[in-house]
Amino acid sequence: PDAMNSLLLDGILPSHSNFVNAITKENFVYWPLVLSFIAIAYVLLMNMLVGVLVEVVQAIAVTEKEGITVSGLATDLRTVMAAQGVTFDKGLNKESVENLICEPDFVHVIEMAGADVL
């Protein structure tokens, strides 16, 4: 039992070794209680870290998905505008925007993105 205790405390939990040994010298009944407390604390800490990692990965995934959607929408809109002969040299004026809104291809691209043209 002393060899296993030494391997467990000095090998796996060296930062808690002195604490557990001091409490065990007072009463051996406290050994499983203290080790279960330490194990529960480690498991709780690991679960919290996993939760933080999951939240970070989820936030990155949402951001990347939004970026891909915006990039695809911009490409589709540029393609439709180029097919209609709209140039970006002078910028867009009110008439060119009104003409684009009347085009079915333009409306289809915007509706596929989940927006209402009107």
PDB file of C-alpha atoms in Angstrom:
ATOM      1  CA  PRO A   1       0.000   0.000   0.000  1.00  0.00           C
ATOM      2  CA  ASP A   2       2.833   2.446   0.723  1.00  0.00           C
ATOM      3  CA  ALA A   3       4.391   1.869  -2.699  1.00  0.00           C
ATOM      4  CA  MET A   4       1.100   2.532  -4.505  1.00  0.00           C
ATOM      5  CA  ASN A   5       0.479   5.582  -2.331  1.00  0.00           C
ATOM      6  CA  SER A   6       3.940   6.880  -3.162  1.00  0.00           C
ATOM      7  CA  LEU A   7       3.435   6.288  -6.905  1.00  0.00           C
ATOM      8  CA  LEU A   8       0.050   7.967  -6.858  1.00  0.00           C
ATOM      9  CA  LEU A   9       0.957  10.976  -4.780  1.00  0.00           C
ATOM     10  CA  ASP A  10       4.567  11.594  -5.803  1.00  0.00           C
ATOM     11  CA  GLY A  11       4.136  10.548  -9.429  1.00  0.00           C
ATOM     12  CA  ILE A  12       0.707  11.839 -10.422  1.00  0.00           C
ATOM     13  CA  LEU A  13      -0.173  14.418  -7.774  1.00  0.00           C
ATOM     14  CA  PRO A  14       3.160  15.806  -6.547  1.00  0.00           C
ATOM     15  CA  SER A  15       1.702  19.195  -5.628  1.00  0.00           C
ATOM     16  CA  HIS A  16      -0.775  17.548  -3.242  1.00  0.00           C
ATOM     17  CA  SER A  17       1.572  14.903  -1.826  1.00  0.00           C
ATOM     18  CA  ASN A  18       2.581  16.752   1.338  1.00  0.00           C
ATOM     19  CA  PHE A  19      -1.016  17.749   2.112  1.00  0.00           C
ATOM     20  CA  VAL A  20      -2.394  14.205   1.694  1.00  0.00           C
ATOM     21  CA  ASN A  21       0.457  12.652   3.688  1.00  0.00           C
ATOM     22  CA  ALA A  22      -0.022  15.119   6.539  1.00  0.00           C
ATOM     23  CA  ILE A  23      -3.742  14.429   6.743  1.00  0.00           C
ATOM     24  CA  THR A  24      -3.209  10.665   6.456  1.00  0.00           C
ATOM     25  CA  LYS A  25      -0.818  10.737   9.428  1.00  0.00           C
ATOM     26  CA  GLU A  26      -3.638  12.151  11.575  1.00  0.00           C
ATOM     27  CA  ASN A  27      -6.207   9.555  10.527  1.00  0.00           C
ATOM     28  CA  PHE A  28      -6.058   7.080   7.618  1.00  0.00           C
ATOM     29  CA  VAL A  29      -9.827   7.418   7.030  1.00  0.00           C
ATOM     30  CA  TYR A  30      -9.271  10.880   5.562  1.00  0.00           C
ATOM     31  CA  TRP A  31      -7.110   9.521   2.689  1.00  0.00           C
ATOM     32  CA  PRO A  32      -9.997   8.420   0.385  1.00  0.00           C
ATOM     33  CA  LEU A  33     -11.938  11.555   1.290  1.00  0.00           C
ATOM     34  CA  VAL A  34      -9.097  13.903   0.357  1.00  0.00           C
ATOM     35  CA  LEU A  35      -8.224  12.014  -2.822  1.00  0.00           C
ATOM     36  CA  SER A  36     -11.854  11.985  -3.952  1.00  0.00           C
ATOM     37  CA  PHE A  37     -12.024  15.741  -3.316  1.00  0.00           C
ATOM     38  CA  ILE A  38      -8.861  16.293  -5.386  1.00  0.00           C
ATOM     39  CA  ALA A  39     -10.158  14.043  -8.191  1.00  0.00           C
ATOM     40  CA  ILE A  40     -13.514  15.853  -8.292  1.00  0.00           C
ATOM     41  CA  ALA A  41     -11.732  19.206  -8.369  1.00  0.00           C
ATOM     42  CA  TYR A  42      -9.559  18.102 -11.309  1.00  0.00           C
ATOM     43  CA  VAL A  43     -12.535  16.712 -13.223  1.00  0.00           C
ATOM     44  CA  LEU A  44     -14.496  19.913 -12.603  1.00  0.00           C
ATOM     45  CA  LEU A  45     -11.600  22.039 -13.810  1.00  0.00           C
ATOM     46  CA  MET A  46     -11.130  19.918 -16.937  1.00  0.00           C
ATOM     47  CA  ASN A  47     -14.837  20.128 -17.762  1.00  0.00           C
ATOM     48  CA  MET A  48     -14.752  23.905 -17.413  1.00  0.00           C
ATOM     49  CA  LEU A  49     -11.755  24.104 -19.749  1.00  0.00           C
ATOM     50  CA  VAL A  50     -13.477  21.843 -22.275  1.00  0.00           C
ATOM     51  CA  GLY A  51     -16.540  24.106 -22.104  1.00  0.00           C
ATOM     52  CA  VAL A  52     -14.412  27.171 -22.813  1.00  0.00           C
ATOM     53  CA  LEU A  53     -12.732  25.429 -25.749  1.00  0.00           C
ATOM     54  CA  VAL A  54     -16.087  24.402 -27.196  1.00  0.00           C
ATOM     55  CA  GLU A  55     -17.373  27.983 -26.956  1.00  0.00           C
ATOM     56  CA  VAL A  56     -14.266  29.345 -28.674  1.00  0.00           C
ATOM     57  CA  VAL A  57     -14.455  26.793 -31.490  1.00  0.00           C
ATOM     58  CA  GLN A  58     -18.170  27.506 -31.932  1.00  0.00           C
ATOM     59  CA  ALA A  59     -17.570  31.268 -32.121  1.00  0.00           C
ATOM     60  CA  ILE A  60     -14.812  30.761 -34.695  1.00  0.00           C
ATOM     61  CA  ALA A  61     -17.051  28.462 -36.751  1.00  0.00           C
ATOM     62  CA  VAL A  62     -19.878  31.022 -36.773  1.00  0.00           C
ATOM     63  CA  THR A  63     -17.488  33.798 -37.801  1.00  0.00           C
ATOM     64  CA  GLU A  64     -15.952  31.715 -40.580  1.00  0.00           C
ATOM     65  CA  LYS A  65     -19.371  30.629 -41.855  1.00  0.00           C
ATOM     66  CA  GLU A  66     -20.530  34.239 -41.969  1.00  0.00           C
ATOM     67  CA  GLY A  67     -17.370  35.258 -43.823  1.00  0.00           C
ATOM     68  CA  ILE A  68     -17.846  32.503 -46.401  1.00  0.00           C
ATOM     69  CA  THR A  69     -21.488  33.514 -46.883  1.00  0.00           C
ATOM     70  CA  VAL A  70     -20.568  37.178 -47.387  1.00  0.00           C
ATOM     71  CA  SER A  71     -17.797  36.261 -49.818  1.00  0.00           C
ATOM     72  CA  GLY A  72     -20.114  34.022 -51.849  1.00  0.00           C
ATOM     73  CA  LEU A  73     -22.842  36.659 -51.914  1.00  0.00           C
ATOM     74  CA  ALA A  74     -20.391  39.338 -53.045  1.00  0.00           C
ATOM     75  CA  THR A  75     -19.134  37.084 -55.841  1.00  0.00           C
ATOM     76  CA  ASP A  76     -22.664  36.296 -57.004  1.00  0.00           C
ATOM     77  CA  LEU A  77     -23.688  39.968 -56.925  1.00  0.00           C
ATOM     78  CA  ARG A  78     -20.577  41.018 -58.866  1.00  0.00           C
ATOM     79  CA  THR A  79     -21.320  38.343 -61.471  1.00  0.00           C
ATOM     80  CA  VAL A  80     -24.903  39.551 -61.923  1.00  0.00           C
ATOM     81  CA  MET A  81     -23.776  43.176 -62.062  1.00  0.00           C
ATOM     82  CA  ALA A  82     -21.110  42.372 -64.649  1.00  0.00           C
ATOM     83  CA  ALA A  83     -23.698  40.506 -66.754  1.00  0.00           C
ATOM     84  CA  GLN A  84     -25.913  43.603 -66.668  1.00  0.00           C
ATOM     85  CA  GLY A  85     -23.050  45.841 -67.694  1.00  0.00           C
ATOM     86  CA  VAL A  86     -22.770  47.752 -64.425  1.00  0.00           C
ATOM     87  CA  THR A  87     -19.294  49.159 -63.899  1.00  0.00           C
ATOM     88  CA  PHE A  88     -17.774  50.149 -60.600  1.00  0.00           C
ATOM     89  CA  ASP A  89     -15.566  52.903 -62.032  1.00  0.00           C
ATOM     90  CA  LYS A  90     -17.908  55.750 -61.127  1.00  0.00           C
ATOM     91  CA  GLY A  91     -19.664  53.978 -58.273  1.00  0.00           C
ATOM     92  CA  LEU A  92     -23.351  53.147 -58.133  1.00  0.00           C
ATOM     93  CA  ASN A  93     -26.020  55.778 -58.503  1.00  0.00           C
ATOM     94  CA  LYS A  94     -29.698  55.596 -57.699  1.00  0.00           C
ATOM     95  CA  GLU A  95     -30.763  54.686 -61.229  1.00  0.00           C
ATOM     96  CA  SER A  96     -28.344  51.779 -61.544  1.00  0.00           C
ATOM     97  CA  VAL A  97     -29.473  50.375 -58.178  1.00  0.00           C
ATOM     98  CA  GLU A  98     -33.140  50.672 -59.224  1.00  0.00           C
ATOM     99  CA  ASN A  99     -32.345  48.894 -62.505  1.00  0.00           C
ATOM    100  CA  LEU A 100     -30.536  46.113 -60.644  1.00  0.00           C
ATOM    101  CA  ILE A 101     -33.431  45.607 -58.237  1.00  0.00           C
ATOM    102  CA  CYS A 102     -35.728  45.069 -61.226  1.00  0.00           C
ATOM    103  CA  GLU A 103     -33.515  42.298 -62.636  1.00  0.00           C
ATOM    104  CA  PRO A 104     -34.732  38.775 -61.748  1.00  0.00           C
ATOM    105  CA  ASP A 105     -31.187  37.363 -61.423  1.00  0.00           C
ATOM    106  CA  PHE A 106     -30.238  40.062 -58.931  1.00  0.00           C
ATOM    107  CA  VAL A 107     -33.429  39.505 -56.934  1.00  0.00           C
ATOM    108  CA  HIS A 108     -32.825  35.746 -56.944  1.00  0.00           C
ATOM    109  CA  VAL A 109     -29.287  36.156 -55.555  1.00  0.00           C
ATOM    110  CA  ILE A 110     -30.503  38.443 -52.780  1.00  0.00           C
ATOM    111  CA  GLU A 111     -33.423  36.168 -51.891  1.00  0.00           C
ATOM    112  CA  MET A 112     -31.092  33.160 -51.741  1.00  0.00           C
ATOM    113  CA  ALA A 113     -29.084  35.081 -49.149  1.00  0.00           C
ATOM    114  CA  GLY A 114     -32.236  35.388 -47.026  1.00  0.00           C
ATOM    115  CA  ALA A 115     -32.990  39.057 -47.638  1.00  0.00           C
ATOM    116  CA  ASP A 116     -36.141  40.645 -49.005  1.00  0.00           C
ATOM    117  CA  VAL A 117     -35.533  43.032 -51.894  1.00  0.00           C
ATOM    118  CA  LEU A 118     -38.585  45.132 -51.304  1.00  0.00           C
TER     119      LEU A 118
END
